[in-house]
Amino acid sequence: KAGVTQTPRYLIKTRGQQVTLSCSPISGHRSVSWYQQTPGQGLQFLFEYFSETQRNKGNFPGRFSGRQFSNSRSEMNVSTLELGDSALYLCASSLDPGEKEQFFGPGTRLTVL
Amino acid sequence: AQSVTQPDIHITVSEGASLELRCNYSYGATPYLFWYVQSPGQGLQLLLKYFSGDTLVQGIKGFEAEFKRSQSSFNLRKPSVHWSDAAEYFCAVGVNTGNQFYFGTGTSLTVIP
């Protein structure tokens, strides 16, 4: 069974631009969560989606948004990029929110210049 | 509020030596506890998890962890470290509602021959 896939793997943007990252969960998994990983702040929860609905959201500004499609694939969007948004963005999937065991993708490395 | 503390930022051990990585958590209810490993440029791989039951849990790659409620700890151990174990290790707590995880800041493991 294929693991969690994230595209693109690497991305370079400039300040003020916007970016969309994609995540395809493991087949059959319906819950998708997003995390931001930076050297200074570590791993921080962004949001969680299940059945196309956002269930939880971390403490991030409104520039960070996401959505989930009917096939459970998820996208996250960051608008008006700032230098501090440079990070590894990790997506994790699980069967459902009650499953608790999450499987992580390889991440998308975003660099903002 | 939930939090996870990994007091050791960096640990160096000799190949073949035993290893213990510390993790303390703060959470009001029964926690869901996890250890993940991350190699450079990679996502997170689940080593082991504790949900309930036997407080000593076995994981992949010869790792084990012990849940001690009285100490709010979930320390990771391995009796004999291999050079391939060099990586970043993260302890995480899952909460009852949804799949939001709280991660520690990580422990970087160096293995010397």
CSV table of C-alpha atoms in Angstrom, one decimal:
chain,number,residue,atom,x,y,z
A,1,LYS,CA,0.0,0.0,0.0
A,2,ALA,CA,1.4,3.4,-1.0
A,3,GLY,CA,2.3,5.8,1.8
A,4,VAL,CA,1.3,9.4,2.2
A,5,THR,CA,2.5,11.4,-0.7
A,6,GLN,CA,3.1,15.1,-0.8
A,7,THR,CA,3.7,17.4,-3.7
A,8,PRO,CA,5.8,19.2,-4.5
A,9,ARG,CA,8.7,18.1,-2.4
A,10,TYR,CA,10.5,21.4,-2.7
A,11,LEU,CA,9.3,24.9,-3.4
A,12,ILE,CA,10.9,28.3,-3.5
A,13,LYS,CA,8.7,31.4,-3.4
A,14,THR,CA,9.2,35.1,-2.7
A,15,ARG,CA,7.6,37.2,0.0
A,16,GLY,CA,4.0,38.2,-0.8
A,17,GLN,CA,3.3,35.3,-3.0
A,18,GLN,CA,0.9,32.5,-2.2
A,19,VAL,CA,1.5,28.7,-2.3
A,20,THR,CA,-0.6,25.6,-2.4
A,21,LEU,CA,0.7,22.3,-1.1
A,22,SER,CA,-0.9,18.9,-1.8
A,23,CYS,CA,-1.3,15.8,0.2
A,24,SER,CA,-2.6,12.4,-0.8
A,25,PRO,CA,-3.4,10.1,2.2
A,26,ILE,CA,-2.9,6.4,2.4
A,27,SER,CA,-5.7,4.7,0.5
A,28,GLY,CA,-8.7,4.3,2.8
A,29,HIS,CA,-7.5,6.9,5.2
A,30,ARG,CA,-10.0,9.7,5.7
A,31,SER,CA,-8.4,12.0,8.2
A,32,VAL,CA,-5.6,14.3,7.2
A,33,SER,CA,-3.6,16.6,9.4
A,34,TRP,CA,-1.0,19.2,8.6
A,35,TYR,CA,2.1,20.3,10.6
A,36,GLN,CA,4.7,22.9,10.2
A,37,GLN,CA,8.3,22.1,11.2
A,38,THR,CA,10.8,24.8,11.8
A,39,PRO,CA,14.1,24.7,13.7
A,40,GLY,CA,12.9,27.4,16.1
A,41,GLN,CA,9.3,26.2,16.8
A,42,GLY,CA,9.6,22.5,16.2
A,43,LEU,CA,6.6,20.6,15.0
A,44,GLN,CA,3.3,22.6,15.3
A,45,PHE,CA,-0.2,21.5,14.4
A,46,LEU,CA,-1.8,23.5,11.6
A,47,PHE,CA,-5.2,21.8,11.1
A,48,GLU,CA,-7.0,18.5,10.7
A,49,TYR,CA,-9.6,17.5,8.1
A,50,PHE,CA,-12.1,14.7,8.1
A,51,SER,CA,-14.9,14.2,5.6
A,52,GLU,CA,-14.1,17.5,3.9
A,53,THR,CA,-14.6,19.4,7.2
A,54,GLN,CA,-12.0,21.1,9.3
A,55,ARG,CA,-12.1,19.6,12.8
A,56,ASN,CA,-9.3,21.3,14.5
A,57,LYS,CA,-7.1,24.3,13.9
A,58,GLY,CA,-3.8,25.2,15.5
A,59,ASN,CA,-2.7,28.7,16.4
A,60,PHE,CA,-1.8,30.0,13.0
A,61,PRO,CA,-2.9,33.2,11.3
A,62,GLY,CA,-5.7,33.2,8.8
A,63,ARG,CA,-3.1,33.2,5.9
A,64,PHE,CA,-2.9,29.5,6.5
A,65,SER,CA,-5.9,27.6,5.2
A,66,GLY,CA,-6.7,24.2,3.9
A,67,ARG,CA,-9.4,22.0,2.4
A,68,GLN,CA,-10.1,18.4,1.8
A,69,PHE,CA,-11.7,16.8,-1.2
A,70,SER,CA,-14.2,14.0,-1.4
A,71,ASN,CA,-11.4,11.5,-2.2
A,72,SER,CA,-9.7,12.6,1.1
A,73,ARG,CA,-6.9,14.4,-0.7
A,74,SER,CA,-6.0,17.6,1.0
A,75,GLU,CA,-4.4,20.9,0.1
A,76,MET,CA,-3.1,23.7,2.3
A,77,ASN,CA,-2.7,27.2,1.1
A,78,VAL,CA,-0.5,30.0,2.5
A,79,SER,CA,-1.2,33.5,1.2
A,80,THR,CA,1.0,36.6,1.4
A,81,LEU,CA,4.1,34.5,2.3
A,82,GLU,CA,6.5,35.8,4.9
A,83,LEU,CA,10.1,34.8,5.4
A,84,GLY,CA,9.1,33.0,8.6
A,85,ASP,CA,6.8,30.7,6.7
A,86,SER,CA,9.9,28.9,5.4
A,87,ALA,CA,9.5,25.4,6.9
A,88,LEU,CA,9.0,21.7,6.2
A,89,TYR,CA,5.2,21.1,5.9
A,90,LEU,CA,4.2,17.6,6.9
A,91,CYS,CA,1.0,15.9,6.2
A,92,ALA,CA,-0.3,13.0,8.2
A,93,SER,CA,-3.1,10.6,7.5
A,94,SER,CA,-5.1,8.2,9.7
A,95,LEU,CA,-8.2,6.0,9.1
A,96,ASP,CA,-10.4,8.4,11.0
A,97,PRO,CA,-10.0,10.9,13.9
A,98,GLY,CA,-10.5,8.3,16.5
A,99,GLU,CA,-7.8,6.0,15.1
A,100,LYS,CA,-5.0,8.2,16.7
A,101,GLU,CA,-2.2,6.5,14.8
A,102,GLN,CA,-1.0,8.9,12.1
A,103,PHE,CA,1.3,8.2,9.2
A,104,PHE,CA,3.4,11.0,7.9
A,105,GLY,CA,4.4,11.9,4.4
A,106,PRO,CA,7.9,13.1,3.4
A,107,GLY,CA,7.0,16.7,3.6
A,108,THR,CA,7.2,19.7,1.4
A,109,ARG,CA,10.2,22.0,2.0
A,110,LEU,CA,9.1,25.6,1.4
A,111,THR,CA,11.7,28.3,1.2
A,112,VAL,CA,10.5,31.9,1.1
A,113,LEU,CA,13.0,34.5,-0.2
B,1,ALA,CA,-2.4,22.9,28.5
B,2,GLN,CA,-0.8,20.0,26.8
B,3,SER,CA,2.9,19.9,26.4
B,4,VAL,CA,5.8,17.5,25.8
B,5,THR,CA,9.3,18.0,27.0
B,6,GLN,CA,12.4,16.2,25.7
B,7,PRO,CA,15.1,17.5,28.0
B,8,ASP,CA,18.0,16.2,25.9
B,9,ILE,CA,18.6,18.2,22.8
B,10,HIS,CA,21.5,16.1,21.6
B,11,ILE,CA,22.8,12.7,22.7
B,12,THR,CA,26.0,10.9,21.5
B,13,VAL,CA,26.4,7.2,22.1
B,14,SER,CA,28.8,4.6,20.9
B,15,GLU,CA,27.6,1.9,18.6
B,16,GLY,CA,26.6,-1.1,20.6
B,17,ALA,CA,25.9,0.9,23.7
B,18,SER,CA,22.5,1.2,25.3
B,19,LEU,CA,20.2,4.2,24.7
B,20,GLU,CA,17.5,6.0,26.7
B,21,LEU,CA,15.8,9.1,25.4
B,22,ARG,CA,13.6,11.0,27.9
B,23,CYS,CA,10.1,12.3,27.4
B,24,ASN,CA,7.8,14.0,29.9
B,25,TYR,CA,4.3,15.1,29.1
B,26,SER,CA,1.7,17.3,30.6
B,27,TYR,CA,-1.9,16.3,29.8
B,28,GLY,CA,-5.0,16.1,32.0
B,29,ALA,CA,-6.4,12.8,30.8
B,30,THR,CA,-5.0,9.5,29.8
B,31,PRO,CA,-2.6,10.3,27.0
B,32,TYR,CA,-2.0,8.7,23.7
B,33,LEU,CA,1.8,8.5,23.4
B,34,PHE,CA,4.1,8.1,20.4
B,35,TRP,CA,7.7,8.1,19.5
B,36,TYR,CA,8.7,9.0,15.9
B,37,VAL,CA,12.0,9.1,14.2
B,38,GLN,CA,13.0,11.4,11.5
B,39,SER,CA,16.1,11.0,9.2
B,40,PRO,CA,17.5,14.1,7.5
B,41,GLY,CA,15.2,15.4,4.7
B,42,GLN,CA,12.5,12.8,5.6
B,43,GLY,CA,9.2,12.6,7.2
B,44,LEU,CA,8.4,11.0,10.5
B,45,GLN,CA,8.3,7.3,11.0
B,46,LEU,CA,6.4,5.8,13.8
B,47,LEU,CA,8.5,3.7,16.2
B,48,LEU,CA,5.9,2.8,18.7
B,49,LYS,CA,2.8,3.9,20.5
B,50,TYR,CA,1.0,3.6,23.8
B,51,PHE,CA,-2.7,3.8,24.1
B,52,SER,CA,-3.5,1.6,27.1
B,53,GLY,CA,-2.7,-1.7,28.8
B,54,ASP,CA,0.8,-3.0,29.3
B,55,THR,CA,3.0,0.0,30.1
B,56,LEU,CA,6.1,-1.5,28.4
B,57,VAL,CA,5.6,-1.3,24.6
B,58,GLN,CA,7.7,-2.8,21.9
B,59,GLY,CA,8.3,-1.0,18.6
B,60,ILE,CA,10.2,-1.4,15.4
B,61,LYS,CA,13.9,-1.5,15.0
B,62,GLY,CA,14.4,-3.0,18.5
B,63,PHE,CA,13.1,0.0,20.4
B,64,GLU,CA,10.9,-0.1,23.4
B,65,ALA,CA,9.3,2.5,25.7
B,66,GLU,CA,7.8,2.5,29.1
B,67,PHE,CA,4.9,4.6,30.2
B,68,LYS,CA,5.1,5.7,33.8
B,69,ARG,CA,2.0,7.6,34.8
B,70,SER,CA,3.3,8.6,38.2
B,71,GLN,CA,6.3,10.4,36.5
B,72,SER,CA,4.3,11.5,33.4
B,73,SER,CA,7.1,10.0,31.4
B,74,PHE,CA,7.4,7.8,28.3
B,75,ASN,CA,11.1,7.1,27.8
B,76,LEU,CA,12.4,5.4,24.7
B,77,ARG,CA,15.1,2.7,25.1
B,78,LYS,CA,17.2,0.5,22.9
B,79,PRO,CA,19.7,-2.1,24.4
B,80,SER,CA,22.2,-1.8,21.6
B,81,VAL,CA,22.4,1.1,19.2
B,82,HIS,CA,23.3,0.7,15.6
B,83,TRP,CA,25.0,3.4,13.4
B,84,SER,CA,21.8,3.5,11.4
B,85,ASP,CA,19.9,4.7,14.4
B,86,ALA,CA,21.4,8.2,14.1
B,87,ALA,CA,18.5,10.5,13.5
B,88,GLU,CA,16.1,12.9,15.2
B,89,TYR,CA,13.6,11.4,17.7
B,90,PHE,CA,10.3,13.0,18.6
B,91,CYS,CA,8.0,12.2,21.4
B,92,ALA,CA,4.3,13.1,20.8
B,93,VAL,CA,1.1,13.2,22.8
B,94,GLY,CA,-2.3,12.8,21.1
B,95,VAL,CA,-5.4,14.2,22.7
B,96,ASN,CA,-8.8,12.7,23.0
B,97,THR,CA,-10.5,15.0,20.5
B,98,GLY,CA,-9.3,14.4,16.9
B,99,ASN,CA,-5.8,13.8,15.7
B,100,GLN,CA,-4.0,16.9,17.0
B,101,PHE,CA,-0.6,15.9,18.2
B,102,TYR,CA,1.7,17.8,20.5
B,103,PHE,CA,5.4,17.2,19.8
B,104,GLY,CA,8.5,17.6,21.9
B,105,THR,CA,11.4,19.6,20.5
B,106,GLY,CA,13.2,16.4,19.5
B,107,THR,CA,16.4,14.7,20.5
B,108,SER,CA,19.2,14.4,17.9
B,109,LEU,CA,21.1,11.2,18.2
B,110,THR,CA,24.7,10.8,17.0
B,111,VAL,CA,26.2,7.3,17.0
B,112,ILE,CA,30.0,7.0,17.0
B,113,PRO,CA,31.7,3.9,15.8
